[in-house]
Amino acid sequence: PPNGILLWGPPGTGKTYISRRLGEEAGMLYTLVQPSDLGSIYIHGSQSMIADLFSKAEQQAKESNCGVLLVFDEFDSLVPKRGNNDDNNQANEVAEFLTQLNNCAEKGIYVVATTNRIDAIDPAVLRTGRIDHIIYVGLPDSEARKEIFAMELAKRPHKDIDLFKMAEMTDGYTSSDITSIVTECAKNAFQKSIMSNRIIEITQDLIETAIKSRRSSVSEKDMKYYEQTRNFYSTEKENNRPRIGFRK
């Protein structure tokens, strides 16, 4: 397995969701690390916490005889680009990450990081031996949107939903946008159920109204940025890389 993987792309496309499922599928011990988990008010405090995190992960890997998957969310805030005017403490924290990431897979530690801003990450972090694969996670295609609708609706009472039309109407929407749309419809149906004293199901009209009332959370301007940045950073050729997904 690779030493480290970076999943990057627009917000709400399922990068953290994919990393969580990866841990489950691989049968590894899994830890999600938020930037606030490594924050400290003390000088060199965060640097010490980073070292301690990797040390504990290595110990866990040895004791459990299986790998430990560390998932770093919002990775750009943990390893920002260093410059001449940077805070020394922040530069030291980035340097600590560089040290700990070096061939950490040999210690049974595997890293998956997520970010919306790959260009804000220090370039030294992205070299092989630290982050071996950089994978762009873009907006869901029509088939993915259909499956997201199906997955979200399966949790709730519904009837006569045309999934293909729903996927068509949400072209350009993120995964989280679709989840939010179905959740909003569920709340509306629940309120009507209380008022009528009977179960009101989510219908096609209810979803279409919700879709028409909102735009995608990722603007066209944002998508142009991601598409322009994509070719520069991606280490995987999309035409040669098998489709990533999880079967039911």
Tab-separated table of C-alpha atoms in Angstrom:
chain	number	residue	atom	x	y	z
A	1	PRO	CA	0.000	0.000	0.000
A	2	PRO	CA	1.125	3.588	-0.575
A	3	ASN	CA	2.735	5.557	2.235
A	4	GLY	CA	0.284	8.443	1.923
A	5	ILE	CA	-2.684	9.476	-0.220
A	6	LEU	CA	-4.039	12.991	-0.659
A	7	LEU	CA	-7.679	13.343	-1.671
A	8	TRP	CA	-8.394	16.854	-2.881
A	9	GLY	CA	-11.142	18.697	-4.707
A	10	PRO	CA	-14.214	20.863	-4.118
A	11	PRO	CA	-15.842	20.819	-0.672
A	12	GLY	CA	-18.705	18.397	-0.142
A	13	THR	CA	-17.606	15.773	-2.673
A	14	GLY	CA	-17.101	12.978	-0.144
A	15	LYS	CA	-13.355	13.017	0.497
A	16	THR	CA	-13.692	12.354	4.231
A	17	TYR	CA	-16.469	9.826	3.579
A	18	ILE	CA	-14.207	7.895	1.193
A	19	SER	CA	-11.333	7.892	3.688
A	20	ARG	CA	-13.580	6.528	6.444
A	21	ARG	CA	-14.857	3.716	4.240
A	22	LEU	CA	-11.292	2.976	3.169
A	23	GLY	CA	-10.383	2.319	6.791
A	24	GLU	CA	-13.358	-0.023	7.182
A	25	GLU	CA	-12.666	-1.912	3.961
A	26	ALA	CA	-8.964	-2.303	4.724
A	27	GLY	CA	-9.609	-3.596	8.234
A	28	MET	CA	-7.234	-1.082	9.802
A	29	LEU	CA	-7.470	0.835	13.029
A	30	TYR	CA	-8.806	4.214	12.030
A	31	THR	CA	-8.349	7.708	13.466
A	32	LEU	CA	-9.762	10.935	12.040
A	33	VAL	CA	-7.555	13.894	12.969
A	34	GLN	CA	-9.006	17.412	12.810
A	35	PRO	CA	-6.747	20.502	12.861
A	36	SER	CA	-8.090	21.417	16.292
A	37	ASP	CA	-6.887	18.069	17.651
A	38	LEU	CA	-3.292	19.205	17.157
A	39	GLY	CA	-3.722	22.765	18.366
A	40	SER	CA	-1.819	24.023	21.408
A	41	ILE	CA	-1.383	27.345	23.185
A	42	TYR	CA	2.174	26.418	24.144
A	43	ILE	CA	5.344	27.039	22.143
A	44	HIS	CA	6.269	23.833	20.297
A	45	GLY	CA	3.149	22.264	21.831
A	46	SER	CA	1.644	21.269	18.487
A	47	GLN	CA	4.993	19.922	17.316
A	48	SER	CA	5.079	17.620	20.342
A	49	MET	CA	1.473	16.529	19.760
A	50	ILE	CA	2.255	15.567	16.148
A	51	ALA	CA	5.212	13.443	17.255
A	52	ASP	CA	3.098	11.847	19.993
A	53	LEU	CA	0.301	11.029	17.539
A	54	PHE	CA	2.604	9.108	15.209
A	55	SER	CA	4.368	7.436	18.130
A	56	LYS	CA	1.074	6.128	19.541
A	57	ALA	CA	-0.042	5.001	16.066
A	58	GLU	CA	3.187	3.037	15.636
A	59	GLN	CA	2.684	1.379	19.016
A	60	GLN	CA	-0.921	0.500	18.162
A	61	ALA	CA	0.187	-1.007	14.850
A	62	LYS	CA	2.652	-3.264	16.643
A	63	GLU	CA	0.239	-4.329	19.378
A	64	SER	CA	-2.698	-5.033	17.049
A	65	ASN	CA	-0.586	-6.585	14.290
A	66	CYS	CA	-2.471	-4.532	11.705
A	67	GLY	CA	-1.982	-1.154	10.118
A	68	VAL	CA	-3.172	2.144	11.543
A	69	LEU	CA	-4.874	4.576	9.178
A	70	LEU	CA	-4.455	8.243	10.109
A	71	VAL	CA	-6.875	10.494	8.245
A	72	PHE	CA	-6.003	14.188	8.361
A	73	ASP	CA	-8.929	16.459	7.512
A	74	GLU	CA	-8.297	19.991	6.167
A	75	PHE	CA	-4.645	19.037	5.653
A	76	ASP	CA	-3.722	22.452	4.232
A	77	SER	CA	-4.196	24.047	7.664
A	78	LEU	CA	-1.788	21.535	9.215
A	79	VAL	CA	1.022	21.800	6.656
A	80	PRO	CA	0.724	25.260	5.040
A	81	LYS	CA	3.345	26.619	2.677
A	82	ARG	CA	6.374	27.997	4.461
A	83	GLY	CA	7.815	31.353	3.488
A	84	ASN	CA	10.273	33.962	4.621
A	85	ASN	CA	7.730	35.684	6.851
A	86	ASP	CA	6.256	32.557	8.440
A	87	ASP	CA	5.876	32.023	12.155
A	88	ASN	CA	8.779	29.839	13.332
A	89	ASN	CA	6.447	27.658	15.374
A	90	GLN	CA	4.307	26.912	12.333
A	91	ALA	CA	7.386	26.145	10.244
A	92	ASN	CA	8.561	23.755	12.964
A	93	GLU	CA	5.203	21.987	12.921
A	94	VAL	CA	5.442	21.479	9.152
A	95	ALA	CA	8.993	20.185	9.567
A	96	GLU	CA	7.758	17.715	12.204
A	97	PHE	CA	5.118	16.448	9.798
A	98	LEU	CA	7.777	15.995	7.109
A	99	THR	CA	9.848	13.911	9.501
A	100	GLN	CA	6.938	11.761	10.643
A	101	LEU	CA	5.566	11.199	7.137
A	102	ASN	CA	8.882	9.892	5.804
A	103	ASN	CA	8.193	6.254	4.885
A	104	CYS	CA	5.763	5.917	7.795
A	105	ALA	CA	4.184	2.885	6.062
A	106	GLU	CA	7.250	0.900	7.090
A	107	LYS	CA	6.044	1.377	10.691
A	108	GLY	CA	2.509	0.251	9.873
A	109	ILE	CA	1.163	3.817	9.663
A	110	TYR	CA	-0.775	4.795	6.551
A	111	VAL	CA	-1.905	8.356	5.898
A	112	VAL	CA	-4.901	9.656	3.983
A	113	ALA	CA	-5.229	13.434	3.918
A	114	THR	CA	-8.034	15.584	2.541
A	115	THR	CA	-8.052	19.197	1.401
A	116	ASN	CA	-9.985	21.703	-0.679
A	117	ARG	CA	-6.869	23.803	-1.312
A	118	ILE	CA	-3.965	21.702	-2.517
A	119	ASP	CA	-2.034	24.799	-3.605
A	120	ALA	CA	-1.888	25.934	0.049
A	121	ILE	CA	0.072	22.826	1.119
A	122	ASP	CA	3.851	22.998	1.507
A	123	PRO	CA	5.369	21.370	-1.631
A	124	ALA	CA	7.822	19.314	0.432
A	125	VAL	CA	4.900	17.374	1.898
A	126	LEU	CA	3.708	16.262	-1.525
A	127	ARG	CA	6.813	14.440	-2.664
A	128	THR	CA	6.860	10.642	-2.938
A	129	GLY	CA	7.844	8.828	0.221
A	130	ARG	CA	5.493	11.153	2.093
A	131	ILE	CA	2.432	11.513	-0.108
A	132	ASP	CA	2.719	8.894	-2.856
A	133	HIS	CA	-0.591	9.470	-4.603
A	134	ILE	CA	-2.571	12.658	-5.219
A	135	ILE	CA	-6.138	11.936	-6.321
A	136	TYR	CA	-8.692	14.495	-7.436
A	137	VAL	CA	-12.220	13.911	-6.099
A	138	GLY	CA	-14.533	15.905	-8.321
A	139	LEU	CA	-18.280	16.432	-8.499
A	140	PRO	CA	-20.348	13.231	-8.652
A	141	ASP	CA	-21.355	12.133	-12.138
A	142	SER	CA	-24.913	11.203	-13.113
A	143	GLU	CA	-24.638	7.602	-11.912
A	144	ALA	CA	-23.134	8.672	-8.588
A	145	ARG	CA	-25.842	11.300	-8.052
A	146	LYS	CA	-28.528	8.690	-8.703
A	147	GLU	CA	-26.950	6.348	-6.147
A	148	ILE	CA	-26.651	9.115	-3.544
A	149	PHE	CA	-30.353	9.901	-3.924
A	150	ALA	CA	-31.160	6.195	-3.586
A	151	MET	CA	-28.993	5.843	-0.491
A	152	GLU	CA	-30.479	8.893	1.251
A	153	LEU	CA	-34.086	8.048	0.348
A	154	ALA	CA	-33.700	4.458	1.544
A	155	LYS	CA	-33.558	5.825	5.113
A	156	ARG	CA	-36.898	7.640	4.805
A	157	PRO	CA	-40.511	7.022	3.663
A	158	HIS	CA	-40.854	7.915	-0.037
A	159	LYS	CA	-42.766	6.952	-3.149
A	160	ASP	CA	-42.617	7.288	-6.946
A	161	ILE	CA	-39.187	8.894	-7.179
A	162	ASP	CA	-37.598	9.107	-10.622
A	163	LEU	CA	-33.916	8.799	-9.717
A	164	PHE	CA	-32.737	9.380	-13.268
A	165	LYS	CA	-34.569	12.713	-13.446
A	166	MET	CA	-33.246	13.703	-10.024
A	167	ALA	CA	-29.701	12.990	-11.191
A	168	GLU	CA	-30.294	15.036	-14.329
A	169	MET	CA	-31.642	18.025	-12.381
A	170	THR	CA	-28.666	18.067	-10.019
A	171	ASP	CA	-25.889	18.221	-12.601
A	172	GLY	CA	-23.064	20.252	-11.027
A	173	TYR	CA	-24.220	19.608	-7.450
A	174	THR	CA	-21.967	18.105	-4.779
A	175	SER	CA	-22.648	14.968	-2.771
A	176	SER	CA	-23.400	17.033	0.334
A	177	ASP	CA	-25.810	19.216	-1.700
A	178	ILE	CA	-27.869	16.137	-2.578
A	179	THR	CA	-27.831	14.888	1.009
A	180	SER	CA	-28.988	18.321	2.170
A	181	ILE	CA	-31.813	18.386	-0.396
A	182	VAL	CA	-33.185	15.030	0.749
A	183	THR	CA	-32.836	16.029	4.409
A	184	GLU	CA	-34.784	19.234	3.763
A	185	CYS	CA	-37.538	17.246	2.035
A	186	ALA	CA	-37.651	14.815	4.946
A	187	LYS	CA	-38.127	17.696	7.407
A	188	ASN	CA	-40.945	19.154	5.300
A	189	ALA	CA	-42.643	15.758	5.033
A	190	PHE	CA	-42.275	15.243	8.780
A	191	GLN	CA	-43.902	18.598	9.553
A	192	LYS	CA	-46.817	17.755	7.250
A	193	SER	CA	-47.113	14.354	8.919
A	194	ILE	CA	-47.490	15.978	12.341
A	195	MET	CA	-50.130	18.413	11.088
A	196	SER	CA	-52.157	15.737	9.278
A	197	ASN	CA	-51.625	13.026	11.906
A	198	ARG	CA	-50.544	10.548	9.227
A	199	ILE	CA	-47.292	9.616	7.490
A	200	ILE	CA	-46.515	11.902	4.552
A	201	GLU	CA	-43.912	10.407	2.241
A	202	ILE	CA	-41.236	12.242	0.274
A	203	THR	CA	-42.477	12.678	-3.284
A	204	GLN	CA	-41.034	13.647	-6.642
A	205	ASP	CA	-42.665	17.089	-6.496
A	206	LEU	CA	-41.220	17.740	-3.048
A	207	ILE	CA	-37.680	16.981	-4.213
A	208	GLU	CA	-38.011	18.955	-7.449
A	209	THR	CA	-39.188	22.002	-5.483
A	210	ALA	CA	-36.201	21.695	-3.136
A	211	ILE	CA	-33.757	21.406	-6.055
A	212	LYS	CA	-35.190	24.462	-7.808
A	213	SER	CA	-34.895	26.523	-4.628
A	214	ARG	CA	-31.126	26.101	-4.272
A	215	ARG	CA	-27.955	26.262	-6.313
A	216	SER	CA	-24.880	24.099	-6.148
A	217	SER	CA	-22.580	25.044	-3.266
A	218	VAL	CA	-19.643	25.093	-5.712
A	219	SER	CA	-19.772	28.018	-8.155
A	220	GLU	CA	-18.626	27.970	-11.771
A	221	LYS	CA	-15.724	30.212	-10.798
A	222	ASP	CA	-14.634	27.718	-8.150
A	223	MET	CA	-14.883	24.822	-10.603
A	224	LYS	CA	-12.638	26.644	-13.075
A	225	TYR	CA	-10.010	26.937	-10.346
A	226	TYR	CA	-10.225	23.226	-9.537
A	227	GLU	CA	-10.059	22.159	-13.174
A	228	GLN	CA	-7.066	24.421	-13.865
A	229	THR	CA	-5.255	23.151	-10.780
A	230	ARG	CA	-6.129	19.515	-11.355
A	231	ASN	CA	-3.729	18.689	-14.181
A	232	PHE	CA	-0.783	20.262	-12.392
A	233	TYR	CA	-1.049	18.243	-9.185
A	234	SER	CA	-2.701	14.925	-9.991
A	235	THR	CA	-0.354	11.934	-10.047
A	236	GLU	CA	-3.045	9.597	-11.378
A	237	LYS	CA	-4.101	9.547	-15.024
A	238	GLU	CA	-7.887	9.323	-14.875
A	239	ASN	CA	-8.227	7.280	-18.062
A	240	ASN	CA	-5.935	4.608	-16.653
A	241	ARG	CA	-7.210	4.597	-13.074
A	242	PRO	CA	-10.062	2.210	-12.189
A	243	ARG	CA	-13.266	3.719	-10.862
A	244	ILE	CA	-13.369	4.127	-7.076
A	245	GLY	CA	-16.518	3.160	-5.230
A	246	PHE	CA	-18.143	0.875	-2.716
A	247	ARG	CA	-20.625	-1.863	-3.473
A	248	LYS	CA	-23.631	-2.526	-1.268
